[in-house]
XYZ file of C-alpha atoms in Angstrom:
327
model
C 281.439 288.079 11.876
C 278.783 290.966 12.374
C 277.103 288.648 14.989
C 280.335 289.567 16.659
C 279.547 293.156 17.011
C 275.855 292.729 18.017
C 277.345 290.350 21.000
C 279.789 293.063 21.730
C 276.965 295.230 22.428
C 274.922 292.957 24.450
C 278.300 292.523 26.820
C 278.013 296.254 27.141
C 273.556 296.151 28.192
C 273.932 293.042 30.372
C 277.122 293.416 32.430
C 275.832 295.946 34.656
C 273.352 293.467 35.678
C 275.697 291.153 36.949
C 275.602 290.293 40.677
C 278.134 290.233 43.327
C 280.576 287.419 44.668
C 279.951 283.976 44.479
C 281.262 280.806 44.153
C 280.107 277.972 41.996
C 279.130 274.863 42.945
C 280.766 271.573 42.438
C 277.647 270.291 40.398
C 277.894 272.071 36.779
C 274.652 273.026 35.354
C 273.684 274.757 32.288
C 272.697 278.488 32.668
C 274.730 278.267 36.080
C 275.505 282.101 35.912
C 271.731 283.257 34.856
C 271.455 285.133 38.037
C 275.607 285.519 38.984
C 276.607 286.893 35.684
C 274.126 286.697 33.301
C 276.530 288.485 30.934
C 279.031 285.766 31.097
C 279.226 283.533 28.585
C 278.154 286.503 26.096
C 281.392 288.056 27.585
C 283.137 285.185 26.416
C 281.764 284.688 23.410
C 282.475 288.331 22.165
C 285.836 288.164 23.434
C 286.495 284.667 21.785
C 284.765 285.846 18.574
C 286.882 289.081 18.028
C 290.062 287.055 18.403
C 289.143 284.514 16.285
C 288.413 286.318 13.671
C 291.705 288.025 13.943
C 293.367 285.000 13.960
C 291.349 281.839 13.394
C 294.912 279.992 15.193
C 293.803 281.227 17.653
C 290.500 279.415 18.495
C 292.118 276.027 17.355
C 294.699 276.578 20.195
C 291.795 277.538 23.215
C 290.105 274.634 22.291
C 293.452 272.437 22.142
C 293.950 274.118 25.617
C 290.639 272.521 26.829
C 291.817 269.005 25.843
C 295.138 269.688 27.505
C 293.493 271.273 30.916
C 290.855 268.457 31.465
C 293.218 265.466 30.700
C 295.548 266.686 33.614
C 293.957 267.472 37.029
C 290.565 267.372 35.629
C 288.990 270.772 34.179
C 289.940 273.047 36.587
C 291.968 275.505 34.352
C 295.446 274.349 36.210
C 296.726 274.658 32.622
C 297.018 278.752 33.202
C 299.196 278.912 36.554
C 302.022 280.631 35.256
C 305.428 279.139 37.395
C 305.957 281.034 40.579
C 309.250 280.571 42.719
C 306.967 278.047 44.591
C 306.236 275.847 41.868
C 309.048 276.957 38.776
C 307.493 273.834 36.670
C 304.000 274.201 36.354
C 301.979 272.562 33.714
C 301.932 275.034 30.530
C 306.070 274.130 30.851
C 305.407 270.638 29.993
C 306.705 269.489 26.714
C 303.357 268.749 25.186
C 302.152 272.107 26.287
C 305.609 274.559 25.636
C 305.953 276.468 23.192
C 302.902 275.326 21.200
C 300.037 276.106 23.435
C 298.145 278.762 23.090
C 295.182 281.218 23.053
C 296.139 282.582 27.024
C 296.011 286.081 26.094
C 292.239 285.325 25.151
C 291.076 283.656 28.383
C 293.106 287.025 29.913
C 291.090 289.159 28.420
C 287.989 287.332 28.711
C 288.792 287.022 32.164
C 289.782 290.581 33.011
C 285.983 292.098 31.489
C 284.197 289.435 33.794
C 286.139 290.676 36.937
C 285.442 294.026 36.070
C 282.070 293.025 35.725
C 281.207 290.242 38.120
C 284.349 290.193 40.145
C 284.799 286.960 42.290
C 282.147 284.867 40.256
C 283.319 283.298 37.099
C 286.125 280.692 37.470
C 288.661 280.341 35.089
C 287.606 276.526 34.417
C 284.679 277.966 33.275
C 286.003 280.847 30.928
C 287.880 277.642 29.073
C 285.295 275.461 28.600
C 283.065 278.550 27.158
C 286.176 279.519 25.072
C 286.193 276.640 23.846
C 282.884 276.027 22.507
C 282.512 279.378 21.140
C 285.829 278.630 19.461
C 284.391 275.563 17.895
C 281.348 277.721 16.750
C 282.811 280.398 15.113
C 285.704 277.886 13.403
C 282.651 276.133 12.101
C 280.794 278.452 10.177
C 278.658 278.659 13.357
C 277.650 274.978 12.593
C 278.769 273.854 16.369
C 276.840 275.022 18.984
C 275.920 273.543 22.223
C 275.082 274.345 25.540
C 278.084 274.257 28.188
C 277.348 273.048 31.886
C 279.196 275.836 34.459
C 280.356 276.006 37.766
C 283.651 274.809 37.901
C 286.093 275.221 40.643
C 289.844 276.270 39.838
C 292.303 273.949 41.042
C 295.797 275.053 42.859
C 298.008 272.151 41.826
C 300.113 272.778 38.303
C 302.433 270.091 37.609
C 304.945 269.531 34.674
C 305.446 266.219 34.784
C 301.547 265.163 34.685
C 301.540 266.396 31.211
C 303.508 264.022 29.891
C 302.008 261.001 32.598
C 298.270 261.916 30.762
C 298.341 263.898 27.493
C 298.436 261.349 24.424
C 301.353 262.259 22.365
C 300.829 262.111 18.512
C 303.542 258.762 18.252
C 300.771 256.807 20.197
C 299.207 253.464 18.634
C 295.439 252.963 19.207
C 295.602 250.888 21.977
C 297.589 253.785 23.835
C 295.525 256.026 22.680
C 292.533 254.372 23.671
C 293.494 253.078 27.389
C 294.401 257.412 27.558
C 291.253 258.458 27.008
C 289.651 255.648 29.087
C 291.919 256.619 31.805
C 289.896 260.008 31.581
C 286.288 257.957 31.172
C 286.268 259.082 27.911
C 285.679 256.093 25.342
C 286.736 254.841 21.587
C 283.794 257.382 19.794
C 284.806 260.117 21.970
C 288.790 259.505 20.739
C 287.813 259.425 17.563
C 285.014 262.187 17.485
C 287.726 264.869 19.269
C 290.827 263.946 16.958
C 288.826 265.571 14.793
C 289.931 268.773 16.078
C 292.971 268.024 14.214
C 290.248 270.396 11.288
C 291.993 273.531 12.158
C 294.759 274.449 13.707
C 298.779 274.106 13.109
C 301.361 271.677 14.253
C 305.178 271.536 14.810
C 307.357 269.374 12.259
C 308.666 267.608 15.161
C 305.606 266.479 16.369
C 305.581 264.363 12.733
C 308.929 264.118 11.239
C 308.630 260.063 12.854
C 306.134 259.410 10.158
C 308.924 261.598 7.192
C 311.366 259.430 5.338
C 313.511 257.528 6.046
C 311.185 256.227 8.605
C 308.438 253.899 7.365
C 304.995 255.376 7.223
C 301.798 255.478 5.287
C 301.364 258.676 4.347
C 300.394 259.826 1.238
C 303.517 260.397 -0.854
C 302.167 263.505 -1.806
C 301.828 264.832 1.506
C 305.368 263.454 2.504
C 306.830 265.796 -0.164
C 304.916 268.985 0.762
C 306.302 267.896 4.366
C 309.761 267.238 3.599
C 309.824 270.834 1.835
C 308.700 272.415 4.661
C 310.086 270.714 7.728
C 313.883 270.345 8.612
C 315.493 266.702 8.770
C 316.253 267.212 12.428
C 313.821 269.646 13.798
C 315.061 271.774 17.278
C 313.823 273.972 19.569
C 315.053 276.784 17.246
C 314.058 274.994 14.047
C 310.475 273.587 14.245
C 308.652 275.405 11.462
C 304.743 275.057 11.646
C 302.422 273.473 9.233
C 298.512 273.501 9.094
C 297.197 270.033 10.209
C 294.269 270.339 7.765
C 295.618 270.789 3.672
C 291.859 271.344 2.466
C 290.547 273.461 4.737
C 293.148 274.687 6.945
C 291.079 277.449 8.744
C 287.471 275.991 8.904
C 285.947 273.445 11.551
C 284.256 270.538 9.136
C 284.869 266.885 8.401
C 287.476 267.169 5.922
C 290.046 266.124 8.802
C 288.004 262.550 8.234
C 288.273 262.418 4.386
C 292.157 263.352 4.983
C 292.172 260.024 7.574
C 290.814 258.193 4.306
C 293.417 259.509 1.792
C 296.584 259.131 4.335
C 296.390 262.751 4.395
C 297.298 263.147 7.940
C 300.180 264.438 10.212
C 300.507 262.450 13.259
C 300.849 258.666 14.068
C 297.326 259.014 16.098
C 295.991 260.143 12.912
C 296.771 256.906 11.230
C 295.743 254.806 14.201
C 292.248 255.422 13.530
C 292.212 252.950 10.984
C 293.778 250.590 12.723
C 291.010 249.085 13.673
C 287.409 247.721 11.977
C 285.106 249.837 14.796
C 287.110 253.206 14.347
C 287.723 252.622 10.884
C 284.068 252.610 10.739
C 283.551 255.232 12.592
C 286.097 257.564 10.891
C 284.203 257.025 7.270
C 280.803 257.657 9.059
C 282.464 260.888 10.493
C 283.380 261.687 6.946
C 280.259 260.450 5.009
C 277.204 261.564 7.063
C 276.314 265.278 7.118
C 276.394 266.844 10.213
C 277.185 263.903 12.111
C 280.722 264.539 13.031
C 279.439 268.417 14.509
C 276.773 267.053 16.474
C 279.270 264.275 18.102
C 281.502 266.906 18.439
C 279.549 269.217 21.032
C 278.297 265.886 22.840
C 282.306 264.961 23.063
C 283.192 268.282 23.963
C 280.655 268.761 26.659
C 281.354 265.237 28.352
C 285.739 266.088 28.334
C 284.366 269.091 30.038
C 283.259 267.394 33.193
C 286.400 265.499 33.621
C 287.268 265.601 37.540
C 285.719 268.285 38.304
C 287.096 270.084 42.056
C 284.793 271.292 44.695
C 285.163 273.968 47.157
C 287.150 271.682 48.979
C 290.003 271.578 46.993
C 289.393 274.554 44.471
C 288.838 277.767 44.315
C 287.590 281.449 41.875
C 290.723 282.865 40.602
C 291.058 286.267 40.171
C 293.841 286.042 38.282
C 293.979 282.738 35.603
C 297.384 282.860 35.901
C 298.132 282.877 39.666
C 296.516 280.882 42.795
C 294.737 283.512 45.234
C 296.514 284.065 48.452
């Protein structure tokens, strides 16, 4: 992580060059804030980097809260908007979203040294999508790296009950999982490519204890055991213990997630769908076979979620604050 500190340093050089207000436009570009910001995304990137390494949990949850942004509303960071007496159910209170998300402290403070910065310039759509990647490159040994189109507008509209209308939950088949993501324009290699987030990161027992005895399942009997030790029978909202979604490597971005696919090593129901059929199957052992395959499909994946209904000025807007609409 000493790139870390060199970046840190950079922030420090370039953010007095930044320029004043602006507002992005509705078509994303790469290198969108070269004369805005230039010190954005290196902002971001030191930011994401020092929490990351504090807590690697961390990045698999900002890049989690990409997915979970984009598939509801489009990217427009409408994930943040903390409830308000206006709107008391707002997205990040949606059960696929509460208590598990997270990582919002890190677009905060990402968010807060832009402002200081480049106040007025960077949306908060923006600091995700960044976030994201750079969580994805630092999780990966710095094996995932891509360049991330800007110039997102934030959206105004937060609403719980779209989470569960659009976010795949882990009990889905293929076929549900597939008409999701093609709901989105996202297709069959770009389902399969991002479950392989699934790498890093941790996951409630409820969120799997459909696929624990006595319910029927595949899973490897191994696994079920290591689960059934950890996890209660009946998991509540006081009693829903965590467990890494990766056994092998639990805090590294890499295609082990794929080999786990293979061996019925896998948590979720959506897991085990990817074998349901001959194409993902197929694509699933190429994932796991090929070097560097899965990373470079990865950023491609990534990059294309990212551009998911985007808004325009017309019906967004540059937070100051991720967590509150402007007045």
């Amino acid at each position: 992580m000493g790139r870390v500190a060199i970046w840190i340093a950079c922030v420090l050089l370039l953010a007095v060059t930044c320029q004043g207000k602006g507002a992005p436009g509705h078509r994303v570009r790469v290198g969108y804030y070269n004369r805005k910001c230039p010190a954005a995304e290196t902002i971001v990137r030191a930011v994401v980097g020092k929490a990351v390494y504090r807590n690697p949990g961390l990045g698999a949850g900002i890049i989690r809260m990409a997915f979970h942004d984009c598939f509801v509303q489009g990217c427009d960071a409408s994930v943040l908007l903390d409830p308000t007496p206006a709107n008391q159910r707002p997205e990040k209170l949606g059960p696929p979203n509460f208590p598990s998300l997270r990582g919002f402290e890190v677009i905060d403070a990402a968010k807060a040294v832009l402002e200081r910065f480049c106040p007025g310039v960077v949306s908060c759509a923006d600091v995700i999508a960044f976030a994201a990647r750079d969580s994805a490159y630092f999780l990966s040994g710095y094996k995932i790296d891509y360049k991330m189109p800007a110039g997102r507008f934030d959206g105004r509209v937060s609403l719980e009950r779209e989470t569960l209308q659009f976010l795949p939950p882990p009990f889905f088949n293929l076929t549900q999982l597939v008409d999701s993501f093609k709901a989105k324009n996202m297709d069959e290699e770009d389902l399969v490519v991002l479950s392989g987030a699934h790498t890093i990161g941790v996951s409630h027992c409820s969120s799997f204890t459909d696929r624990l005895p006595p319910n029927p399942s595949d899973m490897n009997p191994g696994l079920t055991r290591l689960l059934q030790s950890k996890c209660p029978i009946s998991p509540n909202f006081t009693n829903d213990p965590t467990v890494v979604q990766d056994i092998v490597t639990p805090n590294r971005m890499d295609n082990k997630y794929y080999t786990n696919v293979l061996k019925r090593n896998v948590l979720f129901t959506s897991d085990a769908a990817l074998l349901t059929s001959g194409k993902t199957a197929t694509m699933v052992m190429e994932n796991a076979f090929v070097p560097g395959s899965w990373e470079k499909k990865f950023a491609k994946a990534m990059v294309k979620m990212a551009a998911i209904e985007l808004k325009t000025a017309a019906n967004g807007e540059i937070r100051r604050n991720c967590r509150v609409v402007n007045n």
